[in-house]
Amino acid sequence: QGEIILRPPAGGDTGNFNARVTARLTLWAEADGSGVPFDSSTGFVLPNGAERSPDFAWVRRSRWECLTPAEQQKFPPLCPDFVVEIRSPTDRLSTLQAKMEEYLENGAQMGWLIDPGERCLYVYRAGAEVERLESPSVVGADPVLPGCTIDFQPLWK
């Protein structure tokens, strides 16, 4: 959109929280095998042309395998099916909420916006209202990630 947005790397607490969430989701994805997980260093080119790099992303294997090897090598030209954004203390909530809406508008089926500082999780689903969960213990990602549940209790500080 003609704007350059500089973003510093995450701080220690946010990076640690991100690593622990990503590890849990990746372990589920590896065991399930129906999709491909990606960490925060992966960029995607959304259908609207925006380049985005969610903190965690998951793409159905059937969609991933439709890409050419060259497309898989670069920023994949698709919107992930499931995305996670984790709010850092310096992030504006409204900016992240707009980003989550953009994912849904571009084909994501589900996403989590996690705010560790407030101990809340916003669940975004295609065609549904956003659900705000306060200090949730266990959160499931059905039906997009069938059987995937994450125990957030040990993650909240």
PDB file of C-alpha atoms in Angstrom:
ATOM      1  CA  GLN A   1       0.000   0.000   0.000  1.00  0.00           C
ATOM      2  CA  GLY A   2       3.017   2.251  -0.381  1.00  0.00           C
ATOM      3  CA  GLU A   3       3.847   2.346   3.338  1.00  0.00           C
ATOM      4  CA  ILE A   4       6.994   1.091   5.000  1.00  0.00           C
ATOM      5  CA  ILE A   5       6.371  -0.106   8.525  1.00  0.00           C
ATOM      6  CA  LEU A   6       9.426  -0.805  10.660  1.00  0.00           C
ATOM      7  CA  ARG A   7       8.862  -3.302  13.417  1.00  0.00           C
ATOM      8  CA  PRO A   8      11.469  -4.187  16.010  1.00  0.00           C
ATOM      9  CA  PRO A   9      11.921  -7.830  17.001  1.00  0.00           C
ATOM     10  CA  ALA A  10       9.787  -9.125  19.857  1.00  0.00           C
ATOM     11  CA  GLY A  11      10.990  -8.707  23.408  1.00  0.00           C
ATOM     12  CA  GLY A  12      11.964 -11.643  25.584  1.00  0.00           C
ATOM     13  CA  ASP A  13       8.597 -12.339  27.212  1.00  0.00           C
ATOM     14  CA  THR A  14       6.709 -12.134  23.913  1.00  0.00           C
ATOM     15  CA  GLY A  15       9.296 -14.247  22.099  1.00  0.00           C
ATOM     16  CA  ASN A  16       9.154 -16.911  24.789  1.00  0.00           C
ATOM     17  CA  PHE A  17       5.345 -16.964  24.764  1.00  0.00           C
ATOM     18  CA  ASN A  18       5.366 -17.204  20.960  1.00  0.00           C
ATOM     19  CA  ALA A  19       7.868 -20.076  21.007  1.00  0.00           C
ATOM     20  CA  ARG A  20       5.778 -22.057  23.488  1.00  0.00           C
ATOM     21  CA  VAL A  21       2.510 -21.544  21.575  1.00  0.00           C
ATOM     22  CA  THR A  22       4.191 -22.334  18.245  1.00  0.00           C
ATOM     23  CA  ALA A  23       5.789 -25.481  19.685  1.00  0.00           C
ATOM     24  CA  ARG A  24       2.438 -26.824  20.898  1.00  0.00           C
ATOM     25  CA  LEU A  25       0.689 -26.118  17.594  1.00  0.00           C
ATOM     26  CA  THR A  26       3.580 -27.558  15.572  1.00  0.00           C
ATOM     27  CA  LEU A  27       3.600 -30.761  17.632  1.00  0.00           C
ATOM     28  CA  TRP A  28      -0.123 -31.159  16.939  1.00  0.00           C
ATOM     29  CA  ALA A  29       0.386 -30.449  13.213  1.00  0.00           C
ATOM     30  CA  GLU A  30       3.208 -32.981  12.907  1.00  0.00           C
ATOM     31  CA  ALA A  31       1.150 -35.675  14.630  1.00  0.00           C
ATOM     32  CA  ASP A  32      -1.999 -34.886  12.624  1.00  0.00           C
ATOM     33  CA  GLY A  33      -0.321 -34.589   9.215  1.00  0.00           C
ATOM     34  CA  SER A  34      -3.248 -32.893   7.445  1.00  0.00           C
ATOM     35  CA  GLY A  35      -1.463 -29.573   7.100  1.00  0.00           C
ATOM     36  CA  VAL A  36       1.852 -27.755   7.126  1.00  0.00           C
ATOM     37  CA  PRO A  37       2.890 -25.475  10.042  1.00  0.00           C
ATOM     38  CA  PHE A  38       4.924 -22.268   9.665  1.00  0.00           C
ATOM     39  CA  ASP A  39       6.672 -20.029  12.175  1.00  0.00           C
ATOM     40  CA  SER A  40       6.778 -16.253  12.368  1.00  0.00           C
ATOM     41  CA  SER A  41       9.625 -15.903   9.873  1.00  0.00           C
ATOM     42  CA  THR A  42       7.423 -17.097   6.974  1.00  0.00           C
ATOM     43  CA  GLY A  43       5.869 -14.487   4.718  1.00  0.00           C
ATOM     44  CA  PHE A  44       2.704 -15.087   2.698  1.00  0.00           C
ATOM     45  CA  VAL A  45       1.353 -13.084  -0.226  1.00  0.00           C
ATOM     46  CA  LEU A  46      -2.376 -12.811   0.383  1.00  0.00           C
ATOM     47  CA  PRO A  47      -4.884 -12.694  -2.490  1.00  0.00           C
ATOM     48  CA  ASN A  48      -5.202  -8.920  -1.958  1.00  0.00           C
ATOM     49  CA  GLY A  49      -1.450  -8.567  -2.606  1.00  0.00           C
ATOM     50  CA  ALA A  50      -0.493  -7.858   1.017  1.00  0.00           C
ATOM     51  CA  GLU A  51       2.587  -9.589   2.388  1.00  0.00           C
ATOM     52  CA  ARG A  52       1.948 -10.866   5.897  1.00  0.00           C
ATOM     53  CA  SER A  53       3.922 -12.915   8.386  1.00  0.00           C
ATOM     54  CA  PRO A  54       1.716 -14.245  11.202  1.00  0.00           C
ATOM     55  CA  ASP A  55       3.319 -15.504  14.407  1.00  0.00           C
ATOM     56  CA  PHE A  56       2.101 -19.002  13.484  1.00  0.00           C
ATOM     57  CA  ALA A  57       0.354 -20.278  10.382  1.00  0.00           C
ATOM     58  CA  TRP A  58      -1.068 -23.571   9.187  1.00  0.00           C
ATOM     59  CA  VAL A  59      -2.007 -24.492   5.617  1.00  0.00           C
ATOM     60  CA  ARG A  60      -3.999 -27.564   4.584  1.00  0.00           C
ATOM     61  CA  ARG A  61      -1.614 -30.021   2.955  1.00  0.00           C
ATOM     62  CA  SER A  62      -3.816 -30.286  -0.159  1.00  0.00           C
ATOM     63  CA  ARG A  63      -3.530 -26.517  -0.711  1.00  0.00           C
ATOM     64  CA  TRP A  64       0.221 -26.505  -0.027  1.00  0.00           C
ATOM     65  CA  GLU A  65       0.840 -29.322  -2.476  1.00  0.00           C
ATOM     66  CA  CYS A  66      -1.001 -27.392  -5.234  1.00  0.00           C
ATOM     67  CA  LEU A  67       1.787 -24.810  -5.164  1.00  0.00           C
ATOM     68  CA  THR A  68       4.762 -25.204  -7.477  1.00  0.00           C
ATOM     69  CA  PRO A  69       8.174 -25.808  -5.909  1.00  0.00           C
ATOM     70  CA  ALA A  70       9.096 -22.224  -6.857  1.00  0.00           C
ATOM     71  CA  GLU A  71       5.987 -20.882  -5.076  1.00  0.00           C
ATOM     72  CA  GLN A  72       6.780 -22.951  -1.982  1.00  0.00           C
ATOM     73  CA  GLN A  73      10.357 -21.629  -1.988  1.00  0.00           C
ATOM     74  CA  LYS A  74       9.332 -17.934  -1.943  1.00  0.00           C
ATOM     75  CA  PHE A  75       6.562 -16.196  -0.008  1.00  0.00           C
ATOM     76  CA  PRO A  76       3.711 -18.640  -0.721  1.00  0.00           C
ATOM     77  CA  PRO A  77       0.940 -16.937  -2.728  1.00  0.00           C
ATOM     78  CA  LEU A  78      -1.949 -17.864  -0.455  1.00  0.00           C
ATOM     79  CA  CYS A  79      -3.602 -17.059   2.821  1.00  0.00           C
ATOM     80  CA  PRO A  80      -3.086 -19.659   5.563  1.00  0.00           C
ATOM     81  CA  ASP A  81      -6.145 -21.586   6.775  1.00  0.00           C
ATOM     82  CA  PHE A  82      -5.276 -20.895  10.424  1.00  0.00           C
ATOM     83  CA  VAL A  83      -3.225 -18.011  11.827  1.00  0.00           C
ATOM     84  CA  VAL A  84      -2.030 -16.829  15.213  1.00  0.00           C
ATOM     85  CA  GLU A  85      -0.991 -13.312  16.142  1.00  0.00           C
ATOM     86  CA  ILE A  86       0.492 -12.600  19.566  1.00  0.00           C
ATOM     87  CA  ARG A  87       0.252  -9.074  20.930  1.00  0.00           C
ATOM     88  CA  SER A  88       3.458  -7.498  22.180  1.00  0.00           C
ATOM     89  CA  PRO A  89       3.298  -4.679  24.738  1.00  0.00           C
ATOM     90  CA  THR A  90       4.114  -2.204  21.938  1.00  0.00           C
ATOM     91  CA  ASP A  91       1.372  -3.466  19.563  1.00  0.00           C
ATOM     92  CA  ARG A  92      -1.903  -1.617  19.165  1.00  0.00           C
ATOM     93  CA  LEU A  93      -4.798  -3.998  19.647  1.00  0.00           C
ATOM     94  CA  SER A  94      -6.771  -2.278  16.866  1.00  0.00           C
ATOM     95  CA  THR A  95      -3.926  -2.875  14.392  1.00  0.00           C
ATOM     96  CA  LEU A  96      -3.823  -6.587  15.175  1.00  0.00           C
ATOM     97  CA  GLN A  97      -7.613  -6.849  15.038  1.00  0.00           C
ATOM     98  CA  ALA A  98      -7.567  -5.294  11.556  1.00  0.00           C
ATOM     99  CA  LYS A  99      -4.863  -7.763  10.543  1.00  0.00           C
ATOM    100  CA  MET A 100      -6.996 -10.678  11.748  1.00  0.00           C
ATOM    101  CA  GLU A 101      -9.971  -9.364   9.760  1.00  0.00           C
ATOM    102  CA  GLU A 102      -7.724  -9.098   6.709  1.00  0.00           C
ATOM    103  CA  TYR A 103      -6.746 -12.757   7.057  1.00  0.00           C
ATOM    104  CA  LEU A 104     -10.422 -13.766   7.146  1.00  0.00           C
ATOM    105  CA  GLU A 105     -11.241 -11.558   4.153  1.00  0.00           C
ATOM    106  CA  ASN A 106      -8.445 -13.302   2.228  1.00  0.00           C
ATOM    107  CA  GLY A 107      -9.468 -16.875   2.983  1.00  0.00           C
ATOM    108  CA  ALA A 108      -8.347 -17.818   6.497  1.00  0.00           C
ATOM    109  CA  GLN A 109     -10.890 -20.090   8.150  1.00  0.00           C
ATOM    110  CA  MET A 110      -9.831 -19.402  11.726  1.00  0.00           C
ATOM    111  CA  GLY A 111      -7.363 -17.412  13.771  1.00  0.00           C
ATOM    112  CA  TRP A 112      -6.334 -16.606  17.297  1.00  0.00           C
ATOM    113  CA  LEU A 113      -5.260 -13.179  18.463  1.00  0.00           C
ATOM    114  CA  ILE A 114      -3.567 -13.743  21.808  1.00  0.00           C
ATOM    115  CA  ASP A 115      -2.941 -10.933  24.284  1.00  0.00           C
ATOM    116  CA  PRO A 116      -0.645 -12.342  26.997  1.00  0.00           C
ATOM    117  CA  GLY A 117      -0.605  -9.056  28.942  1.00  0.00           C
ATOM    118  CA  GLU A 118      -4.389  -9.096  29.310  1.00  0.00           C
ATOM    119  CA  ARG A 119      -4.564 -12.907  29.485  1.00  0.00           C
ATOM    120  CA  CYS A 120      -7.164 -13.076  26.771  1.00  0.00           C
ATOM    121  CA  LEU A 121      -7.602 -14.768  23.435  1.00  0.00           C
ATOM    122  CA  TYR A 122      -9.775 -13.591  20.564  1.00  0.00           C
ATOM    123  CA  VAL A 123     -11.103 -16.363  18.342  1.00  0.00           C
ATOM    124  CA  TYR A 124     -11.756 -15.380  14.736  1.00  0.00           C
ATOM    125  CA  ARG A 125     -13.834 -17.678  12.547  1.00  0.00           C
ATOM    126  CA  ALA A 126     -14.942 -17.167   8.950  1.00  0.00           C
ATOM    127  CA  GLY A 127     -18.558 -16.004   8.903  1.00  0.00           C
ATOM    128  CA  ALA A 128     -18.844 -15.603  12.688  1.00  0.00           C
ATOM    129  CA  GLU A 129     -18.532 -12.924  15.335  1.00  0.00           C
ATOM    130  CA  VAL A 130     -15.221 -12.610  17.160  1.00  0.00           C
ATOM    131  CA  GLU A 131     -15.226 -14.447  20.476  1.00  0.00           C
ATOM    132  CA  ARG A 132     -13.222 -13.013  23.400  1.00  0.00           C
ATOM    133  CA  LEU A 133     -12.023 -15.543  25.979  1.00  0.00           C
ATOM    134  CA  GLU A 134     -10.641 -14.230  29.267  1.00  0.00           C
ATOM    135  CA  SER A 135      -7.912 -16.299  30.932  1.00  0.00           C
ATOM    136  CA  PRO A 136      -8.948 -19.447  29.078  1.00  0.00           C
ATOM    137  CA  SER A 137      -7.509 -22.709  30.331  1.00  0.00           C
ATOM    138  CA  VAL A 138      -7.886 -24.963  27.299  1.00  0.00           C
ATOM    139  CA  VAL A 139      -8.747 -23.698  23.823  1.00  0.00           C
ATOM    140  CA  GLY A 140      -9.648 -25.872  20.856  1.00  0.00           C
ATOM    141  CA  ALA A 141      -9.232 -25.048  17.181  1.00  0.00           C
ATOM    142  CA  ASP A 142     -12.001 -27.272  15.804  1.00  0.00           C
ATOM    143  CA  PRO A 143     -13.102 -27.664  13.096  1.00  0.00           C
ATOM    144  CA  VAL A 144     -10.116 -26.167  11.218  1.00  0.00           C
ATOM    145  CA  LEU A 145      -7.553 -28.054  13.308  1.00  0.00           C
ATOM    146  CA  PRO A 146      -9.605 -31.097  14.345  1.00  0.00           C
ATOM    147  CA  GLY A 147      -8.728 -32.357  17.791  1.00  0.00           C
ATOM    148  CA  CYS A 148      -6.174 -29.611  18.428  1.00  0.00           C
ATOM    149  CA  THR A 149      -6.417 -28.234  21.945  1.00  0.00           C
ATOM    150  CA  ILE A 150      -3.885 -26.017  23.676  1.00  0.00           C
ATOM    151  CA  ASP A 151      -3.609 -25.794  27.465  1.00  0.00           C
ATOM    152  CA  PHE A 152      -2.967 -22.093  28.089  1.00  0.00           C
ATOM    153  CA  GLN A 153      -2.839 -22.407  31.893  1.00  0.00           C
ATOM    154  CA  PRO A 154       0.957 -22.925  32.028  1.00  0.00           C
ATOM    155  CA  LEU A 155       1.477 -20.169  29.428  1.00  0.00           C
ATOM    156  CA  TRP A 156      -0.204 -17.306  31.311  1.00  0.00           C
ATOM    157  CA  LYS A 157       2.064 -15.459  33.714  1.00  0.00           C
TER     158      LYS A 157
END
